[in-house]
CSV table of C-alpha atoms and ligand atoms in Angstrom, one decimal:
chain,number,residue,atom,x,y,z
G,125,MET,CA,12.2,21.4,13.2
G,126,LYS,CA,9.7,18.8,12.4
G,127,TYR,CA,6.2,20.1,11.5
G,128,ARG,CA,2.9,18.3,11.7
G,129,PHE,CA,1.9,15.8,9.0
G,130,ALA,CA,0.0,18.0,6.6
G,131,THR,CA,2.7,20.6,6.7
G,132,GLU,CA,5.5,18.1,6.1
G,133,ALA,CA,3.6,16.6,3.2
G,134,ILE,CA,3.9,19.9,1.5
G,135,HIS,CA,7.3,21.1,2.6
G,136,ALA,CA,9.4,18.2,3.8
G,137,ALA,CA,12.8,17.5,2.1
G,138,TYR,CA,12.6,20.4,-0.4
G,139,ASN,CA,14.2,23.8,-0.2
G,140,PRO,CA,13.4,26.2,-3.1
G,141,ASP,CA,16.6,28.1,-2.4
G,142,GLU,CA,18.6,25.1,-3.6
G,143,HIS,CA,16.7,25.0,-6.9
G,144,ASN,CA,16.6,28.5,-8.3
G,145,ARG,CA,13.8,29.3,-5.9
G,146,ALA,CA,11.5,27.0,-7.9
G,147,ILE,CA,8.4,26.6,-5.7
G,148,MET,CA,7.8,22.9,-7.0
G,149,PRO,CA,10.7,20.4,-7.1
G,150,PRO,CA,12.0,20.6,-10.7
G,151,VAL,CA,11.9,17.5,-12.9
G,152,TYR,CA,15.5,16.6,-13.5
G,153,GLN,CA,14.9,14.7,-16.7
G,154,ASN,CA,18.6,13.6,-16.9
G,155,SER,CA,20.3,10.3,-17.1
G,156,MET,CA,23.6,11.8,-16.0
G,157,PHE,CA,25.4,14.8,-14.5
G,158,THR,CA,28.7,16.2,-15.6
G,159,MET,CA,32.0,16.1,-13.8
G,160,LYS,CA,34.8,18.6,-14.1
G,161,GLU,CA,37.7,16.4,-13.4
G,162,ILE,CA,38.6,12.8,-12.5
G,163,GLY,CA,37.5,11.8,-9.1
G,164,GLU,CA,35.3,14.9,-8.5
G,165,GLN,CA,32.8,14.2,-5.7
G,166,ILE,CA,29.3,15.3,-6.8
G,167,PRO,CA,26.0,14.4,-5.2
G,168,PHE,CA,24.4,13.1,-8.4
G,169,ARG,CA,26.4,11.3,-11.2
G,170,TYR,CA,24.1,8.8,-12.8
G,171,ALA,CA,20.4,8.7,-12.5
G,172,ARG,CA,20.1,5.0,-11.6
G,173,LEU,CA,22.2,5.7,-8.5
G,174,ALA,CA,20.4,8.9,-7.6
G,175,ASN,CA,18.4,11.7,-9.2
G,176,PRO,CA,17.5,15.0,-7.5
G,177,THR,CA,13.8,14.8,-8.1
G,178,ARG,CA,13.7,11.2,-6.9
G,179,LYS,CA,15.7,12.2,-3.9
G,180,VAL,CA,13.2,14.8,-2.8
G,181,LEU,CA,10.5,12.2,-3.0
G,182,GLU,CA,12.5,9.5,-1.2
G,183,ASP,CA,13.4,12.0,1.6
G,184,THR,CA,9.8,13.2,1.8
G,185,ALA,CA,8.6,9.6,2.2
G,186,ALA,CA,11.2,9.0,4.9
G,187,VAL,CA,10.0,12.0,6.8
G,188,LEU,CA,6.3,11.1,6.5
G,189,GLU,CA,7.0,7.5,7.8
G,190,ASN,CA,9.5,8.6,10.4
G,191,GLY,CA,12.2,6.5,8.9
G,192,ALA,CA,15.9,7.0,8.0
G,193,ALA,CA,15.7,6.7,4.2
G,194,GLY,CA,13.3,6.1,1.4
G,195,PHE,CA,13.7,4.4,-2.0
G,196,ALA,CA,11.4,4.9,-5.0
G,197,PHE,CA,10.9,2.1,-7.5
G,198,ALA,CA,9.4,1.7,-11.0
G,199,SER,CA,6.4,-0.2,-9.5
G,200,GLY,CA,5.1,-1.4,-6.2
G,201,MET,CA,6.1,-5.0,-7.0
G,202,ALA,CA,9.7,-3.9,-7.8
G,203,GLY,CA,9.8,-2.3,-4.3
G,204,ILE,CA,8.5,-5.4,-2.5
G,205,ASP,CA,10.9,-7.6,-4.6
G,206,CYS,CA,13.8,-5.3,-3.5
G,207,VAL,CA,12.9,-5.9,0.2
G,208,PHE,CA,12.6,-9.7,-0.3
G,209,ARG,CA,15.8,-9.9,-2.4
G,210,THR,CA,17.8,-7.9,0.1
G,211,PHE,CA,16.8,-9.9,3.2
G,212,LEU,CA,15.9,-13.4,2.0
G,213,ARG,CA,18.1,-16.2,0.8
G,214,PRO,CA,17.4,-19.9,-0.1
G,215,GLY,CA,16.8,-21.7,3.2
G,216,ASP,CA,15.5,-18.7,5.0
G,217,THR,CA,11.8,-18.5,6.1
G,218,VAL,CA,9.4,-15.6,5.5
G,219,ILE,CA,6.2,-15.6,7.4
G,220,ALA,CA,3.5,-13.5,5.6
G,221,VAL,CA,0.0,-12.7,6.5
G,222,SER,CA,-2.3,-15.0,4.7
G,223,ASP,CA,-4.7,-12.3,3.7
G,224,ILE,CA,-2.3,-10.6,1.3
G,225,TYR,CA,-2.4,-8.7,-2.0
G,226,GLY,CA,-2.6,-11.2,-4.9
G,227,GLY,CA,0.6,-9.9,-6.5
G,228,SER,CA,2.6,-10.2,-3.3
G,229,TYR,CA,1.2,-13.8,-3.0
G,230,ASP,CA,2.3,-14.6,-6.6
G,231,LEU,CA,5.8,-13.1,-6.0
G,232,LEU,CA,6.3,-15.2,-2.8
G,233,VAL,CA,5.0,-18.4,-4.3
G,234,ASP,CA,6.2,-18.2,-7.9
G,235,VAL,CA,9.5,-16.6,-7.4
G,236,TYR,CA,10.7,-16.9,-3.8
G,237,ALA,CA,9.4,-20.4,-2.9
G,238,ALA,CA,10.8,-21.6,-6.3
G,239,TRP,CA,14.1,-20.0,-5.3
G,240,GLY,CA,14.3,-22.1,-2.2
G,241,VAL,CA,12.8,-19.7,0.4
G,242,ASN,CA,10.5,-21.3,2.8
G,243,VAL,CA,7.3,-19.2,2.4
G,244,VAL,CA,4.8,-19.6,5.2
G,245,PHE,CA,1.4,-17.9,5.2
G,246,ALA,CA,-0.3,-17.5,8.6
G,247,ASP,CA,-3.5,-15.9,9.9
G,248,LEU,CA,-1.9,-13.3,12.0
G,249,THR,CA,-5.2,-11.6,13.0
G,250,ASP,CA,-4.6,-13.7,16.1
G,251,PRO,CA,-1.0,-12.9,17.3
G,252,ALA,CA,-0.7,-16.3,18.9
G,253,ASN,CA,-0.5,-17.8,15.4
G,254,LEU,CA,2.8,-15.9,14.9
G,255,ASP,CA,4.2,-17.7,18.0
G,256,LYS,CA,3.2,-21.0,16.5
G,257,ALA,CA,4.7,-20.2,13.1
G,258,LEU,CA,7.9,-19.0,14.7
G,259,ALA,CA,8.1,-22.1,16.8
G,260,GLU,CA,7.5,-24.4,13.8
G,261,HIS,CA,10.0,-22.9,11.4
G,262,GLU,CA,13.7,-22.2,11.4
G,263,ASN,CA,15.7,-19.3,10.0
G,264,VAL,CA,12.8,-16.9,10.1
G,265,LYS,CA,14.3,-13.8,8.6
G,266,LEU,CA,11.3,-11.7,7.8
G,267,VAL,CA,7.7,-11.3,8.9
G,268,TRP,CA,5.6,-9.6,6.2
G,269,LEU,CA,2.4,-7.8,7.3
G,270,GLU,CA,-0.3,-6.1,5.4
G,271,THR,CA,-3.0,-4.2,7.3
G,272,PRO,CA,-5.7,-3.4,6.4
G,273,SER,CA,-5.5,-6.3,4.0
G,274,ASN,CA,-6.6,-6.5,0.4
G,275,PRO,CA,-9.5,-7.1,-0.2
G,276,LEU,CA,-11.2,-8.0,3.1
G,277,LEU,CA,-9.8,-5.2,5.2
G,278,ARG,CA,-8.7,-7.5,8.0
G,279,LEU,CA,-6.4,-5.8,10.5
G,280,VAL,CA,-3.5,-7.2,12.4
G,281,ASP,CA,-2.1,-5.8,15.6
G,282,ILE,CA,1.2,-4.3,14.3
G,283,ALA,CA,2.8,-3.5,17.6
G,284,ALA,CA,2.1,-7.0,19.1
G,285,LEU,CA,3.4,-8.8,16.0
G,286,ALA,CA,6.4,-6.6,15.7
G,287,ALA,CA,7.4,-7.3,19.3
G,288,LYS,CA,7.1,-11.0,18.8
G,289,ALA,CA,9.0,-11.0,15.5
G,290,LYS,CA,11.8,-8.9,17.0
G,291,ALA,CA,12.1,-11.2,20.1
G,292,ALA,CA,12.6,-14.0,17.6
G,293,GLY,CA,15.3,-12.1,15.7
G,294,ALA,CA,13.3,-11.5,12.6
G,295,LEU,CA,12.8,-8.3,10.6
G,296,VAL,CA,9.3,-6.9,10.2
G,297,GLY,CA,8.1,-5.4,6.9
G,298,ILE,CA,4.7,-4.0,6.3
G,299,ASP,CA,2.7,-3.1,3.2
G,300,ASN,CA,1.1,0.2,4.3
G,301,THR,CA,-0.6,0.9,1.0
G,302,PHE,CA,-4.2,1.0,2.1
G,303,ALA,CA,-3.6,3.1,5.2
G,304,THR,CA,-0.9,5.5,4.0
G,305,PRO,CA,1.4,7.3,6.5
G,306,TYR,CA,-1.5,9.7,7.2
G,307,LEU,CA,-3.5,7.0,8.9
G,308,GLN,CA,-0.8,4.7,10.2
G,309,GLN,CA,2.9,5.0,10.8
G,310,PRO,CA,4.2,1.4,11.3
G,311,LEU,CA,7.8,2.2,12.0
G,312,ASP,CA,6.7,3.9,15.2
G,313,MET,CA,4.9,0.6,16.1
G,314,GLY,CA,8.1,-1.5,15.9
G,315,CYS,CA,8.3,-2.3,12.2
G,316,ASP,CA,11.7,-2.1,10.4
G,317,ILE,CA,10.6,-1.6,6.8
G,318,VAL,CA,7.4,0.0,5.4
G,319,PHE,CA,6.3,-0.4,1.8
G,320,HIS,CA,3.8,1.5,-0.4
G,321,SER,CA,2.4,0.8,-3.8
G,322,ALA,CA,2.6,4.6,-4.4
G,323,THR,CA,0.5,3.8,-7.5
G,324,LYS,CA,-2.4,4.1,-5.1
G,325,TYR,CA,-3.0,6.9,-2.5
G,326,LEU,CA,0.4,8.5,-2.4
G,327,CYS,CA,0.1,9.4,-6.1
G,328,GLY,CA,-3.7,9.7,-5.7
G,329,HIS,CA,-4.5,10.5,-9.4
G,330,SER,CA,-4.1,7.1,-11.1
G,331,ASP,CA,-1.4,8.3,-13.5
G,332,VAL,CA,1.7,6.7,-12.1
G,333,LEU,CA,3.0,3.2,-11.3
G,334,MET,CA,5.5,3.3,-8.4
G,335,GLY,CA,6.7,1.6,-5.2
G,336,ILE,CA,8.2,3.3,-2.2
G,337,VAL,CA,10.2,1.6,0.6
G,338,VAL,CA,11.2,3.3,3.8
G,339,ALA,CA,13.8,1.8,6.2
G,340,LYS,CA,13.8,2.6,9.8
G,341,THR,CA,17.5,2.8,10.3
G,342,PRO,CA,20.6,3.6,8.3
G,343,GLU,CA,21.8,0.0,8.9
G,344,LEU,CA,18.7,-1.4,7.1
G,345,ALA,CA,18.8,1.3,4.4
G,346,LYS,CA,22.3,0.5,3.3
G,347,PRO,CA,21.7,-3.0,1.9
G,348,LEU,CA,18.4,-1.9,0.4
G,349,HIS,CA,20.1,0.9,-1.4
G,350,THR,CA,22.8,-1.4,-2.7
G,351,MET,CA,20.1,-3.8,-4.0
G,352,MET,CA,18.2,-1.0,-5.6
G,353,VAL,CA,21.0,0.5,-7.5
G,354,ASN,CA,22.4,-2.9,-8.5
G,355,THR,CA,19.1,-4.2,-9.8
G,356,GLY,CA,18.1,-0.9,-11.2
G,357,ALA,CA,14.2,-0.8,-11.1
G,358,VAL,CA,14.2,2.8,-10.0
G,359,ALA,CA,11.4,5.3,-10.5
G,360,GLY,CA,11.8,7.9,-13.2
G,361,PRO,CA,12.0,11.7,-12.4
G,362,ALA,CA,8.7,12.7,-14.1
G,363,ASP,CA,6.8,10.0,-12.1
G,364,CYS,CA,8.5,11.2,-8.9
G,365,SER,CA,7.3,14.7,-9.6
G,366,LEU,CA,3.7,13.5,-10.0
G,367,VAL,CA,3.9,11.6,-6.8
G,368,LEU,CA,5.4,14.5,-4.9
G,369,ARG,CA,2.4,16.6,-6.2
G,370,GLY,CA,0.0,13.9,-5.0
G,371,ILE,CA,1.6,13.7,-1.5
G,372,LYS,CA,1.0,17.5,-1.1
G,373,THR,CA,-2.7,16.8,-0.8
G,374,LEU,CA,-2.5,13.4,0.9
G,375,ALA,CA,-3.9,14.6,4.2
G,376,LEU,CA,-6.9,16.3,2.6
G,377,ARG,CA,-7.6,13.5,0.3
G,378,MET,CA,-7.4,10.8,3.0
G,379,GLU,CA,-9.8,12.7,5.2
G,380,ARG,CA,-12.4,12.8,2.4
G,381,HIS,CA,-11.7,9.2,1.3
G,382,CYS,CA,-12.3,8.1,4.9
G,383,ALA,CA,-15.4,10.2,5.4
G,384,ASN,CA,-16.9,9.0,2.1
G,385,ALA,CA,-16.0,5.4,2.6
G,386,LEU,CA,-17.5,5.3,6.1
G,387,ASP,CA,-20.7,6.8,4.8
G,388,ILE,CA,-20.9,4.4,1.8
G,389,ALA,CA,-20.1,1.4,4.1
G,390,ARG,CA,-23.0,2.4,6.4
G,391,ARG,CA,-25.4,2.8,3.5
G,392,LEU,CA,-24.3,-0.5,1.9
G,393,GLU,CA,-25.0,-2.3,5.2
G,394,ALA,CA,-28.7,-1.2,4.9
G,395,HIS,CA,-29.0,-2.2,1.2
G,396,PRO,CA,-31.0,-5.4,0.6
G,397,ALA,CA,-28.7,-6.7,-2.1
G,398,VAL,CA,-25.7,-6.8,0.2
G,399,GLU,CA,-25.0,-9.7,2.5
G,400,LYS,CA,-22.0,-8.3,4.4
G,401,VAL,CA,-19.9,-5.2,4.3
G,402,PHE,CA,-16.2,-5.2,5.3
G,403,TYR,CA,-15.0,-1.8,6.6
G,404,PRO,CA,-12.9,-1.5,9.8
G,405,GLY,CA,-14.7,1.7,10.7
G,406,LEU,CA,-18.1,-0.2,11.1
G,407,PRO,CA,-18.9,-1.6,14.6
G,408,SER,CA,-19.8,-4.9,12.8
G,409,HIS,CA,-16.2,-5.3,11.5
G,410,GLU,CA,-14.4,-8.2,13.2
G,411,HIS,CA,-11.4,-5.9,14.0
G,412,HIS,CA,-13.3,-2.7,14.8
G,413,ASP,CA,-11.9,-2.4,18.3
G,414,LEU,CA,-8.3,-2.7,17.0
G,415,ALA,CA,-9.1,-0.1,14.3
G,416,ARG,CA,-10.3,2.3,16.9
G,417,TRP,CA,-6.8,2.8,18.2
G,418,GLN,CA,-4.5,1.5,15.5
G,419,MET,CA,-6.3,3.6,12.8
G,420,ALA,CA,-7.7,6.3,15.1
G,421,LYS,CA,-7.7,8.9,12.3
G,422,GLY,CA,-9.8,6.9,9.9
G,423,CYS,CA,-10.0,3.5,8.2
G,424,GLY,CA,-9.2,4.4,4.6
G,425,GLY,CA,-11.1,4.5,1.3
G,426,VAL,CA,-11.7,0.9,0.5
G,427,VAL,CA,-15.0,-0.9,1.2
G,428,THR,CA,-15.6,-4.5,0.3
G,429,VAL,CA,-19.0,-6.3,0.0
G,430,TYR,CA,-20.4,-9.8,-0.4
G,431,LEU,CA,-23.4,-9.6,-2.6
G,432,LYS,CA,-26.4,-11.7,-1.4
G,433,ASN,CA,-26.5,-13.2,-4.8
G,434,ASP,CA,-23.0,-14.7,-4.8
G,435,SER,CA,-22.7,-15.2,-8.6
G,436,ARG,CA,-20.6,-13.8,-11.4
G,437,GLU,CA,-23.8,-12.6,-13.1
G,438,ALA,CA,-24.9,-10.5,-10.1
G,439,ALA,CA,-21.4,-9.0,-9.7
G,440,ASN,CA,-21.3,-8.3,-13.4
G,441,SER,CA,-24.8,-6.7,-13.3
G,442,VAL,CA,-23.6,-4.2,-10.6
G,443,ILE,CA,-20.4,-3.4,-12.5
G,444,LYS,CA,-22.2,-3.0,-15.8
G,445,ASN,CA,-25.0,-0.8,-14.4
G,446,MET,CA,-22.7,1.8,-12.7
G,447,LYS,CA,-22.0,4.8,-14.8
G,448,LEU,CA,-19.8,6.9,-12.5
G,449,VAL,CA,-18.0,4.1,-10.6
G,450,ARG,CA,-15.9,2.3,-13.2
G,451,MET,CA,-14.3,-1.1,-13.1
G,452,ALA,CA,-10.5,-1.0,-12.9
G,453,SER,CA,-7.6,-3.0,-11.5
G,454,SER,CA,-6.4,-0.5,-9.0
G,455,LEU,CA,-7.5,1.9,-6.2
G,456,GLY,CA,-6.6,5.0,-4.3
G,457,GLY,CA,-7.2,7.6,-6.9
G,458,VAL,CA,-9.6,10.6,-6.5
G,459,GLU,CA,-12.2,8.7,-8.6
G,460,SER,CA,-14.4,5.9,-7.2
G,461,LEU,CA,-13.7,2.5,-8.7
G,462,VAL,CA,-14.9,-1.1,-8.4
G,463,ASN,CA,-12.7,-4.2,-8.6
G,464,HIS,CA,-13.9,-7.8,-9.1
G,465,CYS,CA,-11.1,-9.3,-7.0
G,466,TYR,CA,-11.9,-12.9,-8.0
G,467,THR,CA,-11.0,-12.2,-11.6
G,468,GLN,CA,-8.8,-9.1,-11.2
G,469,SER,CA,-6.5,-8.3,-8.3
G,470,HIS,CA,-6.5,-12.0,-7.0
G,471,SER,CA,-6.9,-13.8,-10.3
G,472,GLY,CA,-3.5,-15.6,-9.8
G,473,VAL,CA,-4.5,-17.0,-6.3
G,474,PRO,CA,-5.6,-20.7,-6.6
G,475,PRO,CA,-9.4,-21.2,-6.2
G,476,GLU,CA,-8.9,-23.2,-3.0
G,477,VAL,CA,-6.9,-20.4,-1.4
G,478,LYS,CA,-9.5,-17.9,-2.5
G,479,ALA,CA,-12.1,-20.0,-0.8
G,480,GLU,CA,-10.0,-20.2,2.4
G,481,LEU,CA,-9.5,-16.4,2.3
G,482,GLY,CA,-13.2,-15.6,1.6
G,483,ILE,CA,-12.6,-14.2,-1.9
G,484,ARG,CA,-15.9,-15.1,-3.4
G,485,VAL,CA,-17.1,-14.6,-6.9
G,486,GLY,CA,-19.8,-12.2,-5.6
G,487,LEU,CA,-17.3,-10.0,-3.8
G,488,LEU,CA,-16.8,-6.5,-4.9
G,489,ARG,CA,-14.2,-4.1,-3.7
G,490,PHE,CA,-15.0,-0.4,-3.9
G,491,SER,CA,-12.3,2.2,-3.9
G,492,VAL,CA,-14.4,5.1,-2.7
G,493,GLY,CA,-13.2,8.4,-4.2
G,494,ILE,CA,-13.6,12.0,-3.2
G,495,GLU,CA,-16.5,12.9,-5.4
G,496,ASP,CA,-19.8,14.1,-3.9
G,497,ILE,CA,-21.1,11.3,-1.7
G,498,GLU,CA,-24.7,11.5,-3.0
G,499,ASP,CA,-23.5,10.9,-6.6
G,500,ILE,CA,-21.4,7.9,-5.6
G,501,TRP,CA,-24.3,6.4,-3.6
G,502,ALA,CA,-26.9,7.0,-6.3
G,503,ASP,CA,-24.7,5.2,-8.8
G,504,ILE,CA,-23.9,2.2,-6.5
G,505,SER,CA,-27.3,1.7,-5.0
G,506,ALA,CA,-29.1,1.8,-8.4
G,507,ALA,CA,-26.7,-0.8,-9.8
G,508,LEU,CA,-27.2,-3.0,-6.6
G,509,ASP,CA,-30.9,-2.8,-7.1
G,510,THR,CA,-30.5,-4.7,-10.5
G,511,THR,CA,-29.5,-7.8,-8.5
G,512,LEU,CA,-32.7,-8.0,-6.4
Z,608,PLP,N1,0.4,-3.9,-2.4
Z,608,PLP,C1,-0.9,-3.7,-2.4
Z,608,PLP,C2,-1.7,-3.7,-1.2
Z,608,PLP,C3,-1.5,-3.4,-3.7
Z,608,PLP,O1,-2.8,-3.2,-3.7
Z,608,PLP,C4,-0.7,-3.4,-4.8
Z,608,PLP,C5,-1.4,-3.2,-6.2
Z,608,PLP,O2,-2.5,-3.3,-6.3
Z,608,PLP,C6,0.6,-3.7,-4.7
Z,608,PLP,C7,1.1,-4.0,-3.5
Z,608,PLP,C8,1.5,-3.7,-6.0
Z,608,PLP,O3,1.8,-2.5,-6.4
Z,608,PLP,P1,2.0,-2.1,-8.0
Z,608,PLP,O4,0.8,-2.5,-8.7
Z,608,PLP,O5,2.2,-0.6,-7.9
Z,608,PLP,O6,3.2,-2.8,-8.5
């Protein structure tokens, strides 16, 4: 029987009766498992191939994303790399959303384009641009989406794009890090592969680096599994245990992240130091109508702003004057954070591409945590005042 999301997040894929009645999945801190005789068939032999703690997490992720199988990696980038390496060869084309996480951009340009893959970035906020890209390029094997995007929270229409890519014979993968399966389940909208930097909301407590990939079908899972075990960037059991713990509170945390972020976004819109606020839950957001049905439960915990004073000094003044909201290179934890994308998450993106994407020097990306909203706002608003 399949339960509702919040219940599955706590109970999916784990049966205490199979683990000495232990209420939490034990950490199998083992590199290997013993065999009694030559050729004995045992479920776990060597931890790179499979580990019981990792398996609970991988199966839990598959349940939450409505997929066939999950795979846990030592970092988000290792997970994305496994997807690209499995399905792309020199001469193939990958079409990726132009508004993409900086590390994914770097991986595509520095590694895959250099390897001979035709890497095409397209503004897929208009689905017609996918038709154009598909018509202009041959051997399109993969369409890579990210929505909401990092850092400008642009949305793409997952179902419309997946249908177009499928009609052209391409696979569709999606980075679902910002939304989490609580807010958005892309495999149900036509995607083939869903990816998470589990470092962010799935873990939720800023103490693990991890990537999770979920395949929709066993046919897609098979080559991904082969690539994962052959290349070996698997997640360790202690990290898997921490992410399993994080997932148990995912529904609760996301509700609070969404509520706090929407409130902060509204208050930021009214602050005189802010030129523009990017949050899909605001009616002013360019993709608000799409957000209302594609992200009906909420729009996540990330809010991005353009400061009126578009300078490094102003951005630095906000960062330096906040006491609660600290500057860090990640997001998705219980604590509120700020990121200066120009010099942090998107530092590797060339200046002209940053300009095209709207990543200004006076752009700040807030990861709104689950603290008391009044404390978060008092900290941010006082720091913004210093730029007036
Ligand atoms: N995708 C998105 C949207 C991210 O924000 C990040 C990290 O910031 C990644 C992928 C990469 O994941 P990791 O840092 O866990 O390797």
